[in-house]
PDB file of C-alpha atoms in Angstrom:
ATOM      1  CA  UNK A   1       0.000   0.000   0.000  1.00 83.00           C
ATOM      2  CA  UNK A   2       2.762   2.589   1.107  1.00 83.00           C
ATOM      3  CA  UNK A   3       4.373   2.037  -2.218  1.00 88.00           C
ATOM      4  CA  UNK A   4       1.371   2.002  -4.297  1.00 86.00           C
ATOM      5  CA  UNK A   5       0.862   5.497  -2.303  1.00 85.00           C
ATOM      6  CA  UNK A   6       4.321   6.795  -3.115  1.00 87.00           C
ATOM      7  CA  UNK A   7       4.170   5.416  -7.027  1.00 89.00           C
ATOM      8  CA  UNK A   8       0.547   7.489  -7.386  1.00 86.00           C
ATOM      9  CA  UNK A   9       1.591  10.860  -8.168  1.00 88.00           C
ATOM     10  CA  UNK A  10      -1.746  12.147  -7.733  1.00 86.00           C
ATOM     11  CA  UNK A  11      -2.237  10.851  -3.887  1.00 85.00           C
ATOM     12  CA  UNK A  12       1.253  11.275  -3.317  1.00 84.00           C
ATOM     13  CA  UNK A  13       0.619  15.263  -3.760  1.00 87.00           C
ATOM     14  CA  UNK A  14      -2.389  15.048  -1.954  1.00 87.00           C
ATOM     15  CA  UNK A  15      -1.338  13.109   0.809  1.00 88.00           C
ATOM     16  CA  UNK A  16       2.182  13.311   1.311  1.00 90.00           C
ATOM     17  CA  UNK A  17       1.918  14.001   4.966  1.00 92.00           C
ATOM     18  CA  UNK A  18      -0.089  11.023   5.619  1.00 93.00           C
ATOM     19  CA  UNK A  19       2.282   8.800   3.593  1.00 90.00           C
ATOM     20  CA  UNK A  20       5.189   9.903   5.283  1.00 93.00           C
ATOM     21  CA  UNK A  21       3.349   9.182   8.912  1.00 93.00           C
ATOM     22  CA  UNK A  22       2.379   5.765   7.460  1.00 92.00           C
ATOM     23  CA  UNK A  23       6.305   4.736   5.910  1.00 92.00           C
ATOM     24  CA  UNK A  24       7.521   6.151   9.661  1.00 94.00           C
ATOM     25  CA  UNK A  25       4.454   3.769  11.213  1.00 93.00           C
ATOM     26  CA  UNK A  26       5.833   1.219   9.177  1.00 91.00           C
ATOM     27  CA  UNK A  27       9.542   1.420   9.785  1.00 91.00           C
ATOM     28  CA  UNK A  28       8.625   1.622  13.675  1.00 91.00           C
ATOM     29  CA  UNK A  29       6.562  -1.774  13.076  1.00 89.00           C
ATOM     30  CA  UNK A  30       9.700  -3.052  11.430  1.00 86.00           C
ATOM     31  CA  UNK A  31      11.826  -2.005  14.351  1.00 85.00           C
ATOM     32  CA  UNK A  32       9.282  -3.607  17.007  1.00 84.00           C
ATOM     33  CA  UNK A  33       9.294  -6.947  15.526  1.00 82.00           C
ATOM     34  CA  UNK A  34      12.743  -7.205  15.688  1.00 80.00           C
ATOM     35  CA  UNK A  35      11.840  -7.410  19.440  1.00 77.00           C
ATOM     36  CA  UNK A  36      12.770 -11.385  20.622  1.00 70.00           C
ATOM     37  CA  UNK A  37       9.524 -13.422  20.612  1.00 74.00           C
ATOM     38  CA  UNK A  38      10.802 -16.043  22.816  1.00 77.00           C
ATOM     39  CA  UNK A  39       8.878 -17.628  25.034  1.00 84.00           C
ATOM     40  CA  UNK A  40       9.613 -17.286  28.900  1.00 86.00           C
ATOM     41  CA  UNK A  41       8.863 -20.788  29.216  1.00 92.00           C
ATOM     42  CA  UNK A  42      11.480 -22.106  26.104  1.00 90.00           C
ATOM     43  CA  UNK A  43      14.696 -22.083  28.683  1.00 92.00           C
ATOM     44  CA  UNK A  44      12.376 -24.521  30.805  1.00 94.00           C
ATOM     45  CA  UNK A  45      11.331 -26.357  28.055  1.00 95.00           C
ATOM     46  CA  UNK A  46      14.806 -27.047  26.886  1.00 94.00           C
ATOM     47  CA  UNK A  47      15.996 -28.010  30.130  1.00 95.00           C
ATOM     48  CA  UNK A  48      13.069 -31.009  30.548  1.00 96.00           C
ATOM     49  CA  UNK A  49      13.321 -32.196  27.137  1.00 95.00           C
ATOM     50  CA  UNK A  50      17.325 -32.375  28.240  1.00 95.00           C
ATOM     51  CA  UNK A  51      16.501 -33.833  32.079  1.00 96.00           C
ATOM     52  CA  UNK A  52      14.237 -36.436  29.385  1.00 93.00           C
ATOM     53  CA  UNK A  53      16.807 -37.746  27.062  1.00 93.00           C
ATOM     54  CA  UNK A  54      18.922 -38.295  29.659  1.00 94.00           C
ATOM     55  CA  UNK A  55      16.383 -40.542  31.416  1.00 93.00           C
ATOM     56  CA  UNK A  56      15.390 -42.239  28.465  1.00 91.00           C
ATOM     57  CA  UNK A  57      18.984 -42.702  27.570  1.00 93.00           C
ATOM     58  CA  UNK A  58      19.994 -43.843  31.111  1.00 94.00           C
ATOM     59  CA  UNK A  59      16.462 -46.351  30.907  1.00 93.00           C
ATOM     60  CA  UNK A  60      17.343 -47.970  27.220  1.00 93.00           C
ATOM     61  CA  UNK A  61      20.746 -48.780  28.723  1.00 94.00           C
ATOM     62  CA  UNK A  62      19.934 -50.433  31.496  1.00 93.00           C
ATOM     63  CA  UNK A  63      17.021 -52.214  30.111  1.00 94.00           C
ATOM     64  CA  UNK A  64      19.686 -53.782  27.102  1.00 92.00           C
ATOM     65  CA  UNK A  65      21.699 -54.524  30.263  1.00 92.00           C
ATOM     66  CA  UNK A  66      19.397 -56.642  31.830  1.00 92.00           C
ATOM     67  CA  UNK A  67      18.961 -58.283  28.436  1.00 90.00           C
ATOM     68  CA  UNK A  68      22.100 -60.069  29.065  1.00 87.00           C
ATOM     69  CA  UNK A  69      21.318 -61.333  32.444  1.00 87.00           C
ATOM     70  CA  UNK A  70      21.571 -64.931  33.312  1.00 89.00           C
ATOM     71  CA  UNK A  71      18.253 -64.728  35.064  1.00 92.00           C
ATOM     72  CA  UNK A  72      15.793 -65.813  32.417  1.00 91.00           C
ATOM     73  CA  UNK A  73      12.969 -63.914  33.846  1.00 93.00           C
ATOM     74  CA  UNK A  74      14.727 -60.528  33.921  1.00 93.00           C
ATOM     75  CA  UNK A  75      15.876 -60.898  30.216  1.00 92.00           C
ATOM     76  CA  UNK A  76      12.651 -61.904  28.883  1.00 93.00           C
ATOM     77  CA  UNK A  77      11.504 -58.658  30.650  1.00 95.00           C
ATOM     78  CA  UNK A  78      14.048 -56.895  29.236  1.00 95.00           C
ATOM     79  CA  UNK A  79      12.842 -58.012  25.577  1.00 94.00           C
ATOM     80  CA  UNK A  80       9.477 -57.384  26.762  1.00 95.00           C
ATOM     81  CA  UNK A  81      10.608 -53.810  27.806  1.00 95.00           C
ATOM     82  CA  UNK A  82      12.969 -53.482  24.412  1.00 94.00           C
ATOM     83  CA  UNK A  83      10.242 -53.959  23.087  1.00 94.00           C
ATOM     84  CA  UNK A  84       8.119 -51.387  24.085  1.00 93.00           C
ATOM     85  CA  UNK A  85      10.572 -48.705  23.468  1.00 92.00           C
ATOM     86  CA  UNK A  86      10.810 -49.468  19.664  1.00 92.00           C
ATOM     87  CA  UNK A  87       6.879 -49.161  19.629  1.00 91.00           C
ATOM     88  CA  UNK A  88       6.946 -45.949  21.745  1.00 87.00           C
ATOM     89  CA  UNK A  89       9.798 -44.229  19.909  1.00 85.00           C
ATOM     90  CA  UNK A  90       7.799 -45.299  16.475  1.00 87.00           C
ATOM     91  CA  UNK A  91       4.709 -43.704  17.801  1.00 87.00           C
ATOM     92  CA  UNK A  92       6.480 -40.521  18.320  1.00 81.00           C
ATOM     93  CA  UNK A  93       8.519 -40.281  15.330  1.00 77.00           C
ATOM     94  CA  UNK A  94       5.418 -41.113  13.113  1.00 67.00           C
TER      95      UNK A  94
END
């Protein structure tokens, strides 16, 4: 609009103050969005998602460790619970 304004020679003469209040409105909208938009809660958010890889990491490790055991219940539970975390993690990357 401001440059269909500016282009028009005929509004441009008749509204030359208004054009230059708009182009000022607009470089001071320009200047505001620059502004960060970040969340307050995206620091928080990074540090769970963090605190929850670890645990997940930590969990899948100890769960293929028990996978190994010479205690045939606690490595079939540890194929049950394999398992499970291929179906999870395929839920969530689907």
């Amino acid at each position: 609009m401001l440059a269909r304004a500016e282009a028009d020679a005929n509004v441009k003469s008749k509204l030359s103050a208004q054009i230059v209040s708009l182009k000022a409105a607009m470089e001071q909208k320009d200047e505001d969005l620059k502004i960060s938009q970040k969340s307050m809660l995206t620091d928080d958010i990074a540090t769970a998602d963090a605190e929850r890889d670890g645990l997940y990491s930590g969990y899948k490790k100890a769960v293929n460790g028990f996978k190994n055991l010479s205690v045939e219940n606690m490595a079939k539970a540890a194929k049950v619970l394999t398992q499970h975390i291929k179906e999870v993690l395929r839920r969530h990357l689907l």
